[in-house]
Tab-separated table of C-alpha atoms and ligand atoms in Angstrom:
chain	number	residue	atom	x	y	z
A	1	UNK	CA	-2.036	-16.409	-14.337
A	2	UNK	CA	-4.872	-14.741	-16.248
A	3	UNK	CA	-3.867	-11.887	-18.540
A	4	UNK	CA	-5.820	-9.227	-16.667
A	5	UNK	CA	-4.312	-10.250	-13.341
A	6	UNK	CA	-0.846	-10.168	-14.824
A	7	UNK	CA	-1.492	-6.712	-16.271
A	8	UNK	CA	-2.829	-5.412	-12.951
A	9	UNK	CA	0.256	-6.743	-11.137
A	10	UNK	CA	2.526	-4.970	-13.625
A	11	UNK	CA	0.772	-1.591	-13.582
A	12	UNK	CA	0.000	-1.432	-9.855
A	13	UNK	CA	3.526	-2.032	-8.512
A	14	UNK	CA	5.074	1.264	-9.773
A	15	UNK	CA	1.965	3.213	-8.682
A	16	UNK	CA	2.326	1.780	-5.160
A	17	UNK	CA	5.956	2.941	-5.166
A	18	UNK	CA	4.977	6.377	-6.515
A	19	UNK	CA	2.496	6.843	-3.658
A	20	UNK	CA	5.055	5.725	-1.077
A	21	UNK	CA	7.490	8.323	-2.465
A	22	UNK	CA	4.762	10.988	-2.571
A	23	UNK	CA	3.946	10.476	1.097
A	24	UNK	CA	7.627	10.273	2.064
A	25	UNK	CA	8.597	13.475	0.213
A	26	UNK	CA	5.458	15.592	0.623
A	27	UNK	CA	3.506	13.952	3.429
A	28	UNK	CA	3.544	17.041	5.644
A	29	UNK	CA	2.096	19.396	3.000
A	30	UNK	CA	-1.262	20.896	4.077
A	31	UNK	CA	-4.027	20.393	1.485
A	32	UNK	CA	-7.078	21.726	3.276
A	33	UNK	CA	-8.827	23.026	6.341
A	34	UNK	CA	-12.149	22.053	7.748
A	35	UNK	CA	-14.776	23.538	9.975
A	36	UNK	CA	-16.825	22.479	12.995
A	37	UNK	CA	-19.895	22.358	10.734
A	38	UNK	CA	-18.205	19.805	8.484
A	39	UNK	CA	-17.403	17.598	11.467
A	40	UNK	CA	-21.023	17.655	12.634
A	41	UNK	CA	-22.535	17.427	9.140
A	42	UNK	CA	-21.174	14.185	7.782
A	43	UNK	CA	-17.656	15.352	6.848
A	44	UNK	CA	-18.984	16.779	3.564
A	45	UNK	CA	-16.235	18.250	1.447
A	46	UNK	CA	-13.401	17.082	3.709
A	47	UNK	CA	-10.729	15.241	1.748
A	48	UNK	CA	-10.227	12.090	3.781
A	49	UNK	CA	-9.268	9.331	1.377
A	50	UNK	CA	-7.915	8.529	-2.058
A	51	UNK	CA	-10.035	6.663	-4.621
A	52	UNK	CA	-8.471	6.074	-8.010
A	53	UNK	CA	-11.427	4.682	-9.953
A	54	UNK	CA	-13.610	7.781	-10.329
A	55	UNK	CA	-13.885	11.433	-9.300
A	56	UNK	CA	-17.042	13.453	-8.724
A	57	UNK	CA	-17.246	17.115	-9.663
A	58	UNK	CA	-20.079	19.076	-8.023
A	59	UNK	CA	-21.015	20.886	-11.254
A	60	UNK	CA	-20.090	18.372	-13.916
A	61	UNK	CA	-20.821	15.018	-12.272
A	62	UNK	CA	-18.851	11.817	-12.283
A	63	UNK	CA	-15.790	11.005	-14.378
A	64	UNK	CA	-14.377	7.502	-14.490
A	65	UNK	CA	-10.605	7.661	-14.922
A	66	UNK	CA	-11.156	11.057	-16.543
A	67	UNK	CA	-14.019	10.034	-18.855
A	68	UNK	CA	-17.520	11.492	-18.495
A	69	UNK	CA	-20.669	9.382	-18.939
A	70	UNK	CA	-21.453	10.735	-22.461
A	71	UNK	CA	-17.859	9.990	-23.501
A	72	UNK	CA	-18.076	6.461	-22.141
A	73	UNK	CA	-21.420	5.764	-23.800
A	74	UNK	CA	-19.634	6.548	-27.033
A	75	UNK	CA	-16.196	5.037	-26.436
A	76	UNK	CA	-16.683	1.843	-24.405
A	77	UNK	CA	-17.109	-1.424	-26.352
A	78	UNK	CA	-20.664	-2.578	-26.961
A	79	UNK	CA	-22.231	-5.985	-27.551
A	80	UNK	CA	-22.493	-6.893	-31.262
A	81	UNK	CA	-25.355	-4.789	-32.590
A	82	UNK	CA	-25.793	-3.181	-29.154
A	83	UNK	CA	-26.051	0.550	-28.479
A	84	UNK	CA	-25.046	0.780	-24.800
A	85	UNK	CA	-21.624	0.057	-23.210
A	86	UNK	CA	-20.893	-3.256	-21.557
A	87	UNK	CA	-20.215	-3.018	-17.779
A	88	UNK	CA	-17.180	-5.241	-18.337
A	89	UNK	CA	-15.634	-2.257	-20.118
A	90	UNK	CA	-16.049	0.240	-17.292
A	91	UNK	CA	-14.650	-2.385	-14.887
A	92	UNK	CA	-11.552	-2.722	-17.074
A	93	UNK	CA	-11.221	1.061	-17.321
A	94	UNK	CA	-11.450	1.538	-13.544
A	95	UNK	CA	-9.077	-1.333	-12.819
A	96	UNK	CA	-6.393	-0.693	-15.409
A	97	UNK	CA	-6.877	3.035	-16.026
A	98	UNK	CA	-7.204	2.818	-19.797
A	99	UNK	CA	-10.042	2.210	-22.250
A	100	UNK	CA	-10.405	-1.485	-23.095
A	101	UNK	CA	-10.430	-2.956	-26.589
A	102	UNK	CA	-13.304	-5.177	-27.725
A	103	UNK	CA	-11.072	-8.163	-27.022
A	104	UNK	CA	-10.248	-6.969	-23.486
A	105	UNK	CA	-13.971	-6.743	-22.757
A	106	UNK	CA	-14.665	-10.177	-24.230
A	107	UNK	CA	-11.934	-11.627	-22.013
A	108	UNK	CA	-13.448	-10.043	-18.876
A	109	UNK	CA	-16.848	-11.432	-19.901
A	110	UNK	CA	-15.427	-14.938	-20.376
A	111	UNK	CA	-13.412	-14.683	-17.169
A	112	UNK	CA	-16.522	-13.798	-15.142
A	113	UNK	CA	-18.565	-16.521	-16.875
A	114	UNK	CA	-15.927	-19.108	-15.846
A	115	UNK	CA	-16.056	-17.968	-12.224
A	116	UNK	CA	-19.842	-17.628	-11.881
A	117	UNK	CA	-20.684	-20.881	-10.108
A	118	UNK	CA	-22.443	-20.213	-6.778
A	119	UNK	CA	-22.080	-22.916	-4.078
A	120	UNK	CA	-25.276	-24.661	-3.062
A	121	UNK	CA	-25.133	-23.606	0.598
A	122	UNK	CA	-25.790	-19.990	-0.443
A	123	UNK	CA	-29.101	-20.962	-2.050
A	124	UNK	CA	-29.898	-23.253	0.910
A	125	UNK	CA	-29.368	-20.330	3.274
A	126	UNK	CA	-31.617	-18.064	1.175
A	127	UNK	CA	-34.295	-20.764	1.049
A	128	UNK	CA	-34.450	-20.679	4.861
A	129	UNK	CA	-35.287	-16.966	4.961
A	130	UNK	CA	-38.906	-15.758	5.133
A	131	UNK	CA	-40.054	-14.579	1.694
A	132	UNK	CA	-40.908	-11.240	3.269
A	133	UNK	CA	-37.206	-10.560	4.006
A	134	UNK	CA	-36.237	-7.452	2.056
A	135	UNK	CA	-34.254	-8.349	-1.091
A	136	UNK	CA	-31.330	-6.177	0.082
A	137	UNK	CA	-31.150	-8.109	3.360
A	138	UNK	CA	-31.091	-11.368	1.425
A	139	UNK	CA	-28.478	-9.969	-0.955
A	140	UNK	CA	-26.143	-8.874	1.837
A	141	UNK	CA	-26.627	-12.213	3.651
A	142	UNK	CA	-25.879	-14.150	0.474
A	143	UNK	CA	-22.663	-12.184	-0.003
A	144	UNK	CA	-21.662	-13.108	3.559
A	145	UNK	CA	-22.614	-16.747	2.950
A	146	UNK	CA	-20.258	-16.706	-0.050
A	147	UNK	CA	-17.409	-15.741	2.292
A	148	UNK	CA	-16.620	-19.459	2.690
A	149	UNK	CA	-15.011	-19.080	-0.752
A	150	UNK	CA	-12.631	-16.244	0.149
A	151	UNK	CA	-9.211	-16.867	-1.361
A	152	UNK	CA	-7.827	-13.852	0.536
A	153	UNK	CA	-8.995	-15.135	3.948
A	154	UNK	CA	-7.475	-18.574	3.233
A	155	UNK	CA	-4.178	-17.066	2.048
A	156	UNK	CA	-3.976	-14.776	5.098
A	157	UNK	CA	-4.568	-17.678	7.441
A	158	UNK	CA	-1.819	-19.648	5.737
A	159	UNK	CA	0.512	-16.663	5.985
A	160	UNK	CA	1.136	-14.206	3.191
A	161	UNK	CA	3.468	-11.263	2.675
A	162	UNK	CA	1.882	-7.793	2.598
A	163	UNK	CA	3.302	-7.319	-0.878
A	164	UNK	CA	1.173	-10.210	-2.122
A	165	UNK	CA	-2.193	-9.162	-0.640
A	166	UNK	CA	-3.477	-7.991	-3.998
A	167	UNK	CA	-3.082	-11.427	-5.568
A	168	UNK	CA	-5.740	-13.371	-3.584
A	169	UNK	CA	-7.843	-10.181	-3.407
A	170	UNK	CA	-7.930	-10.186	-7.216
A	171	UNK	CA	-9.399	-13.697	-7.064
A	172	UNK	CA	-12.035	-12.671	-4.501
A	173	UNK	CA	-13.032	-9.567	-6.449
A	174	UNK	CA	-13.350	-11.395	-9.768
A	175	UNK	CA	-15.201	-14.343	-8.231
A	176	UNK	CA	-17.579	-12.130	-6.325
A	177	UNK	CA	-18.495	-9.885	-9.277
A	178	UNK	CA	-18.955	-13.004	-11.400
A	179	UNK	CA	-21.350	-14.585	-8.898
A	180	UNK	CA	-23.517	-11.611	-7.928
A	181	UNK	CA	-25.930	-11.733	-10.908
A	182	UNK	CA	-26.742	-15.390	-10.156
A	183	UNK	CA	-27.330	-14.621	-6.469
A	184	UNK	CA	-29.447	-11.540	-7.245
A	185	UNK	CA	-31.518	-13.378	-9.880
A	186	UNK	CA	-32.086	-16.234	-7.433
A	187	UNK	CA	-33.432	-13.782	-4.833
A	188	UNK	CA	-35.699	-12.145	-7.425
A	189	UNK	CA	-37.179	-15.365	-8.768
A	190	UNK	CA	-37.527	-16.899	-5.337
A	191	UNK	CA	-39.557	-13.963	-4.044
A	192	UNK	CA	-41.502	-12.935	-7.126
A	193	UNK	CA	-41.548	-15.869	-9.583
A	194	UNK	CA	-42.650	-18.827	-7.466
A	195	UNK	CA	-39.089	-19.975	-6.820
A	196	UNK	CA	-38.716	-21.051	-10.448
A	197	UNK	CA	-35.126	-20.379	-11.500
A	198	UNK	CA	-33.407	-19.913	-14.832
A	199	UNK	CA	-29.984	-21.375	-15.595
A	200	UNK	CA	-27.289	-18.921	-16.726
A	201	UNK	CA	-26.394	-18.698	-20.399
A	202	UNK	CA	-22.587	-18.475	-20.550
A	203	UNK	CA	-22.700	-17.237	-24.144
A	204	UNK	CA	-24.255	-13.962	-23.035
A	205	UNK	CA	-22.347	-10.972	-21.665
A	206	UNK	CA	-22.535	-10.328	-17.908
A	207	UNK	CA	-25.465	-7.853	-18.019
A	208	UNK	CA	-27.482	-9.765	-20.633
A	209	UNK	CA	-26.979	-13.009	-18.747
A	210	UNK	CA	-28.224	-11.296	-15.593
A	211	UNK	CA	-31.319	-10.066	-17.469
A	212	UNK	CA	-31.795	-13.602	-18.817
A	213	UNK	CA	-31.600	-15.152	-15.321
A	214	UNK	CA	-34.086	-12.568	-14.030
A	215	UNK	CA	-36.432	-13.782	-16.774
A	216	UNK	CA	-36.158	-10.917	-19.277
A	217	UNK	CA	-34.837	-12.144	-22.602
A	218	UNK	CA	-35.770	-9.242	-24.855
A	219	UNK	CA	-32.920	-7.326	-26.559
A	220	UNK	CA	-34.513	-4.069	-25.300
A	221	UNK	CA	-34.116	-5.186	-21.707
A	222	UNK	CA	-30.522	-6.342	-22.364
A	223	UNK	CA	-29.816	-2.829	-23.640
A	224	UNK	CA	-31.347	-1.250	-20.527
A	225	UNK	CA	-29.417	-3.566	-18.186
A	226	UNK	CA	-26.099	-2.797	-19.890
A	227	UNK	CA	-26.719	0.925	-19.435
A	228	UNK	CA	-28.098	0.548	-15.898
A	229	UNK	CA	-25.224	-1.618	-14.691
A	230	UNK	CA	-22.674	0.739	-16.274
A	231	UNK	CA	-24.186	3.921	-14.823
A	232	UNK	CA	-24.383	2.762	-11.188
A	233	UNK	CA	-20.865	1.329	-10.804
A	234	UNK	CA	-19.025	4.052	-8.932
A	235	UNK	CA	-19.365	7.583	-7.539
A	236	UNK	CA	-15.913	8.272	-6.064
A	237	UNK	CA	-14.962	7.076	-2.580
A	238	UNK	CA	-16.939	9.030	0.013
A	239	UNK	CA	-20.480	7.799	-0.640
A	240	UNK	CA	-21.824	5.401	1.971
A	241	UNK	CA	-21.521	2.130	0.010
A	242	UNK	CA	-18.018	2.896	-1.286
A	243	UNK	CA	-16.770	4.249	2.008
A	244	UNK	CA	-18.213	1.364	4.031
A	245	UNK	CA	-16.576	-1.182	1.705
A	246	UNK	CA	-13.253	0.647	1.914
A	247	UNK	CA	-13.462	1.100	5.690
A	248	UNK	CA	-14.261	-2.540	6.450
A	249	UNK	CA	-11.664	-3.693	3.939
A	250	UNK	CA	-9.054	-1.531	5.652
A	251	UNK	CA	-9.102	-3.973	8.583
A	252	UNK	CA	-8.060	-6.622	6.004
A	253	UNK	CA	-11.538	-8.083	6.126
A	254	UNK	CA	-11.905	-9.903	2.810
A	255	UNK	CA	-13.975	-8.758	-0.170
A	256	UNK	CA	-17.093	-10.624	1.005
A	257	UNK	CA	-17.199	-8.947	4.425
A	258	UNK	CA	-16.368	-5.575	2.923
A	259	UNK	CA	-18.964	-5.735	0.147
A	260	UNK	CA	-21.668	-6.993	2.488
A	261	UNK	CA	-21.034	-3.915	4.665
A	262	UNK	CA	-21.136	-1.683	1.591
A	263	UNK	CA	-24.466	-3.191	0.551
A	264	UNK	CA	-25.879	-2.624	4.040
A	265	UNK	CA	-25.112	1.061	3.514
A	266	UNK	CA	-26.610	1.044	0.027
A	267	UNK	CA	-29.829	-0.280	1.597
A	268	UNK	CA	-30.452	3.064	3.334
A	269	UNK	CA	-33.239	5.273	1.879
A	270	UNK	CA	-30.955	8.313	1.694
A	271	UNK	CA	-28.581	6.278	-0.508
A	272	UNK	CA	-29.403	3.350	-2.843
A	273	UNK	CA	-32.832	2.518	-1.473
A	274	UNK	CA	-33.964	5.880	-2.864
A	275	UNK	CA	-34.563	4.105	-6.208
A	276	UNK	CA	-37.400	2.043	-4.724
A	277	UNK	CA	-38.660	5.020	-2.709
A	278	UNK	CA	-38.963	7.141	-5.858
A	279	UNK	CA	-41.238	4.616	-7.532
A	280	UNK	CA	-43.256	4.084	-4.375
A	281	UNK	CA	-43.677	7.850	-4.038
A	282	UNK	CA	-44.692	8.328	-7.693
A	283	UNK	CA	-47.217	5.478	-7.526
A	284	UNK	CA	-48.687	6.908	-4.304
A	285	UNK	CA	-48.925	10.310	-5.985
A	286	UNK	CA	-50.744	8.797	-8.977
A	287	UNK	CA	-53.129	6.886	-6.735
A	288	UNK	CA	-53.805	9.955	-4.588
A	289	UNK	CA	-55.123	11.832	-7.629
A	290	UNK	CA	-57.120	8.875	-8.956
A	291	UNK	CA	-54.661	7.411	-11.510
A	292	UNK	CA	-53.415	8.677	-14.872
A	293	UNK	CA	-51.053	11.618	-15.159
A	294	UNK	CA	-51.713	14.209	-12.416
A	295	UNK	CA	-51.671	17.875	-13.404
A	296	UNK	CA	-48.689	20.108	-12.708
A	297	UNK	CA	-50.676	21.829	-9.949
A	298	UNK	CA	-51.556	18.516	-8.305
A	299	UNK	CA	-47.933	17.417	-8.432
A	300	UNK	CA	-46.840	20.709	-6.860
A	301	UNK	CA	-49.419	20.248	-4.134
A	302	UNK	CA	-48.211	16.686	-3.476
A	303	UNK	CA	-44.581	17.809	-3.195
A	304	UNK	CA	-45.590	20.423	-0.616
A	305	UNK	CA	-47.519	17.744	1.286
A	306	UNK	CA	-44.422	15.539	1.378
A	307	UNK	CA	-42.270	18.397	2.672
A	308	UNK	CA	-44.908	19.495	5.196
A	309	UNK	CA	-44.981	15.942	6.565
A	310	UNK	CA	-41.245	16.300	7.255
A	311	UNK	CA	-40.244	13.787	4.561
A	312	UNK	CA	-37.724	14.087	1.749
A	313	UNK	CA	-38.663	14.119	-1.924
A	314	UNK	CA	-36.870	10.947	-3.022
A	315	UNK	CA	-34.564	11.124	-6.030
A	316	UNK	CA	-33.751	14.806	-5.510
A	317	UNK	CA	-30.730	16.349	-3.798
A	318	UNK	CA	-27.167	15.168	-3.383
A	319	UNK	CA	-24.382	15.496	-0.851
A	320	UNK	CA	-21.818	16.533	-3.501
A	321	UNK	CA	-23.564	17.296	-6.811
A	322	UNK	CA	-24.940	20.774	-7.393
A	323	UNK	CA	-26.416	20.168	-10.870
A	324	UNK	CA	-28.626	17.559	-12.535
A	325	UNK	CA	-26.896	14.192	-12.197
A	326	UNK	CA	-25.465	13.092	-15.584
A	327	UNK	CA	-26.668	9.587	-14.709
A	328	UNK	CA	-30.209	11.041	-14.645
A	329	UNK	CA	-29.522	12.695	-18.004
A	330	UNK	CA	-28.280	9.441	-19.581
A	331	UNK	CA	-31.420	7.607	-18.454
A	332	UNK	CA	-33.584	10.518	-19.613
A	333	UNK	CA	-32.040	10.322	-23.093
A	334	UNK	CA	-32.669	6.577	-23.113
A	335	UNK	CA	-36.327	7.081	-22.145
A	336	UNK	CA	-36.835	9.825	-24.770
A	337	UNK	CA	-35.479	7.466	-27.417
A	338	UNK	CA	-37.124	4.181	-26.486
A	339	UNK	CA	-40.238	4.944	-24.409
A	340	UNK	CA	-41.302	8.573	-25.019
A	341	UNK	CA	-45.012	7.839	-24.484
A	342	UNK	CA	-44.662	5.977	-21.205
A	343	UNK	CA	-47.002	7.427	-18.577
A	344	UNK	CA	-44.597	7.187	-15.628
A	345	UNK	CA	-41.849	8.715	-17.747
A	346	UNK	CA	-44.136	11.677	-18.422
A	347	UNK	CA	-44.619	12.116	-14.670
A	348	UNK	CA	-40.823	12.027	-14.191
A	349	UNK	CA	-40.599	14.800	-16.796
A	350	UNK	CA	-43.167	16.958	-14.965
A	351	UNK	CA	-41.374	16.334	-11.670
A	352	UNK	CA	-38.125	17.530	-13.264
A	353	UNK	CA	-39.914	20.783	-14.167
A	354	UNK	CA	-41.480	21.438	-10.776
A	355	UNK	CA	-39.459	19.810	-7.962
A	356	UNK	CA	-36.275	21.943	-8.242
A	357	UNK	CA	-38.162	25.250	-7.931
A	358	UNK	CA	-40.038	24.049	-4.853
A	359	UNK	CA	-36.903	22.675	-3.205
A	360	UNK	CA	-35.052	25.915	-3.964
A	361	UNK	CA	-37.850	27.892	-2.314
A	362	UNK	CA	-37.200	26.121	1.014
A	363	UNK	CA	-33.862	27.932	1.145
A	364	UNK	CA	-32.070	25.082	2.872
A	365	UNK	CA	-31.590	22.318	0.290
A	366	UNK	CA	-28.135	22.624	-1.247
A	367	UNK	CA	-28.939	20.709	-4.422
A	368	UNK	CA	-32.514	20.864	-5.760
A	369	UNK	CA	-31.719	18.753	-8.849
A	370	UNK	CA	-32.533	15.093	-9.585
A	371	UNK	CA	-30.045	12.313	-8.897
A	372	UNK	CA	-29.659	8.889	-10.525
A	373	UNK	CA	-32.535	7.378	-8.546
A	374	UNK	CA	-35.151	9.856	-9.799
A	375	UNK	CA	-35.225	8.030	-13.115
A	376	UNK	CA	-34.105	4.428	-12.906
A	377	UNK	CA	-37.315	2.831	-11.601
A	378	UNK	CA	-39.629	4.007	-14.361
A	379	UNK	CA	-37.336	2.470	-16.983
A	380	UNK	CA	-37.534	-0.891	-15.228
A	381	UNK	CA	-41.311	-0.708	-14.877
A	382	UNK	CA	-41.645	0.057	-18.581
A	383	UNK	CA	-39.950	-3.232	-19.458
A	384	UNK	CA	-41.926	-5.226	-16.894
A	385	UNK	CA	-39.600	-5.360	-13.885
A	386	UNK	CA	-42.207	-3.879	-11.590
A	387	UNK	CA	-41.169	-5.274	-8.185
A	388	UNK	CA	-39.575	-2.106	-6.870
A	389	UNK	CA	-38.360	-3.554	-3.568
A	390	UNK	CA	-35.782	-5.339	-5.724
A	391	UNK	CA	-34.365	-2.225	-7.398
A	392	UNK	CA	-31.611	-1.552	-4.871
A	393	UNK	CA	-30.241	-5.050	-5.511
A	394	UNK	CA	-29.779	-4.067	-9.168
A	395	UNK	CA	-27.958	-0.945	-7.988
A	396	UNK	CA	-25.844	-3.149	-5.690
A	397	UNK	CA	-24.835	-5.609	-8.405
A	398	UNK	CA	-23.517	-2.664	-10.376
A	399	UNK	CA	-21.987	-0.763	-7.441
A	400	UNK	CA	-20.037	-3.902	-6.488
A	401	UNK	CA	-17.922	-3.420	-9.615
A	402	UNK	CA	-16.680	0.003	-8.515
A	403	UNK	CA	-16.204	-0.606	-4.816
A	404	UNK	CA	-14.504	-3.966	-5.314
A	405	UNK	CA	-12.158	-2.502	-7.914
A	406	UNK	CA	-11.191	0.132	-5.346
A	407	UNK	CA	-10.761	-2.550	-2.699
A	408	UNK	CA	-8.342	-4.386	-4.957
A	409	UNK	CA	-6.403	-1.169	-5.481
A	410	UNK	CA	-6.390	-0.677	-1.685
A	411	UNK	CA	-4.631	-4.014	-1.250
A	412	UNK	CA	-2.217	-3.340	-4.127
A	413	UNK	CA	-1.307	0.029	-2.566
A	414	UNK	CA	-1.187	-1.421	0.950
A	415	UNK	CA	-3.644	1.176	2.196
A	416	UNK	CA	-3.470	1.088	6.001
A	417	UNK	CA	-6.286	0.548	8.464
A	418	UNK	CA	-8.630	3.575	8.566
A	419	UNK	CA	-8.910	5.232	11.943
A	420	UNK	CA	-10.010	8.891	11.981
A	421	UNK	CA	-10.117	10.767	15.271
A	422	UNK	CA	-13.343	11.582	17.056
A	423	UNK	CA	-14.066	14.144	19.751
A	424	UNK	CA	-16.773	14.958	22.254
A	425	UNK	CA	-18.932	18.091	22.110
A	426	UNK	CA	-17.305	19.089	25.381
A	427	UNK	CA	-13.957	19.085	23.576
A	428	UNK	CA	-15.448	21.072	20.711
A	429	UNK	CA	-16.783	23.694	23.147
A	430	UNK	CA	-13.380	23.937	24.782
A	431	UNK	CA	-11.851	24.727	21.378
A	432	UNK	CA	-14.435	27.471	20.758
A	433	UNK	CA	-13.573	29.097	24.077
A	434	UNK	CA	-9.931	29.052	23.090
A	435	UNK	CA	-10.447	31.177	19.957
A	436	UNK	CA	-13.088	33.567	21.402
A	437	UNK	CA	-11.636	36.938	22.476
A	438	UNK	CA	-11.764	37.624	26.237
A	439	UNK	CA	-14.357	40.252	27.307
B	1	AMX	N1	-36.301	16.609	-0.052
B	1	AMX	C1	-36.517	17.275	1.104
B	1	AMX	N2	-35.545	17.765	1.870
B	1	AMX	C2	-34.290	17.606	1.439
B	1	AMX	C3	-33.982	16.966	0.237
B	1	AMX	C4	-35.049	16.428	-0.523
B	1	AMX	N3	-34.869	15.745	-1.656
B	1	AMX	N4	-32.643	16.963	0.069
B	1	AMX	C5	-32.120	17.588	1.142
B	1	AMX	N5	-33.099	17.966	1.971
B	1	AMX	C6	-32.981	18.634	3.282
B	1	AMX	C7	-32.150	17.775	4.214
B	1	AMX	O1	-32.927	16.740	4.785
B	1	AMX	C8	-31.648	18.818	5.191
B	1	AMX	O2	-32.693	19.116	6.053
B	1	AMX	P1	-32.429	19.522	7.606
B	1	AMX	O3	-31.516	20.698	7.569
B	1	AMX	O4	-33.801	19.819	8.121
B	1	AMX	O5	-31.795	18.314	8.224
B	1	AMX	C9	-31.415	20.036	4.306
B	1	AMX	O6	-32.239	19.824	3.141
B	1	AMX	C10	-29.977	20.222	3.856
B	1	AMX	O7	-29.547	19.028	3.241
B	1	AMX	P2	-28.427	19.044	2.097
B	1	AMX	O8	-27.170	19.563	2.715
B	1	AMX	O9	-28.954	19.730	0.896
B	1	AMX	O10	-28.329	17.505	1.740
B	1	AMX	P3	-27.442	16.359	2.444
B	1	AMX	O11	-26.081	16.412	1.848
B	1	AMX	O12	-27.558	16.418	3.918
B	1	AMX	O13	-28.200	15.050	1.965
B	1	AMX	C11	-29.260	13.614	0.404
B	1	AMX	C12	-28.096	14.574	0.629
B	1	AMX	C13	-29.076	12.925	-0.934
B	1	AMX	C14	-29.251	12.541	1.509
B	1	AMX	C15	-30.585	14.435	0.438
B	1	AMX	O14	-30.590	15.342	-0.632
B	1	AMX	C16	-31.831	13.557	0.378
B	1	AMX	O15	-32.285	13.106	1.431
B	1	AMX	N6	-32.394	13.313	-0.867
B	1	AMX	C17	-33.543	12.432	-1.002
B	1	AMX	C18	-33.104	10.966	-0.944
B	1	AMX	C19	-32.315	10.574	-2.177
B	1	AMX	O16	-32.718	10.819	-3.304
B	1	AMX	N7	-31.178	9.885	-1.963
B	1	AMX	C20	-30.362	9.346	-3.070
B	1	AMX	C21	-29.059	10.094	-3.289
B	1	AMX	C22	-28.232	9.469	-4.388
B	1	AMX	C23	-27.744	8.119	-3.972
B	1	AMX	O17	-26.931	7.987	-3.054
B	1	AMX	N8	-28.193	7.066	-4.599
């Protein structure tokens, strides 16, 4: 058994018991109340699930196993001579609950490299799709095509005890994370680089190898990819991609089915697709005012136009956050250090000055501040990855790490099938009548 798997088996068993005891001894304790508005408005703020890997605070942003993004940028192991954390490290932290050593991270890297072979039928399937198929559609389909490899599905069919579910799920999760960069790079090069592909380099870490297969071999791009793929991994359990993965997995659908569902959710413009929409919107804005950097007044005017047309300003707002997203801040620091004179970066800076005030003035937007997607695209464009329809796939490769880690924990904790109640509006009205005083 590999060392990480053994460690996960050892640490997860007592936690599963602890949760069983917690529910047995305190299961009837009330921890919250919720309102009709919450039921109609996407269950915001209702505690409805447990996710161990990360926790989002509205004011402070995300913490992974208690560590903030600035702390992790400092504490997580880096590639030799590198300045940004390796995504292997945040995976280890979320899975095991403690900071990894350099050796732990190297072992995860090697483990994923060993598992990274993608079966030919996945590429054959992709080759049959029209080139115009959105990269996220191809990505989700490729994940489903990989389902032929599910160790969990095979073990379940053979017959497996509930207590052992985590074991084949570990194999699925590791195999899937290991294979995603190859699949994503294949989609990118098929669509945008004349179907000319680049073989993986097993000596490179997971993020650098991904950059290499995409066709970007510069150390600067490796650095960006390591940061990018670390920042997008997880955002607690209620966001659409995490929740969809968890929900589908709760039916004991294997990791491939569950992740494909999660990626379908990430492909929505209010969620992960916002990263492509931001760039599209900024480029349209530039074009509208004849190129170059538009003035502050022009940008203000363009924001009002967008709102007047009944559209959202992409990259701004959040269902939970009520401050600037620390993932935006981390990318902003990166840009200030490595590309301060970039034209699109300068527009992002002006937007940061003017969008929040305009959104606040509408009086209805709960969070006027930028989220992760307001920044990521301009970094990629700076280094030459300009095909913005592909950006959500990059987000997805990273997000897979968080949601699959949670899925593995779900199986280790024997999380039951998810099945919330639903009601009709007629029922809701009947409840209102019940509490209204009689005339
Ligand atoms: N521009 C214009 N209007 C916005 C807005 C924005 N950036 N953000 C919120 N609003 C509007 C909503 O559409 C809603 O309008 P309505 O009452 O007419 O329906 C109203 O403000 C109240 O919404 P909210 O409670 O503040 O936000 P929410 O929790 O319903 O939605 C989010 C959150 C992210 C979907 C929303 O802010 C949005 O659409 N932002 C733009 C898209 C985006 O950047 N998405 C990426 C989020 C991060 C991620 O998941 N990757």
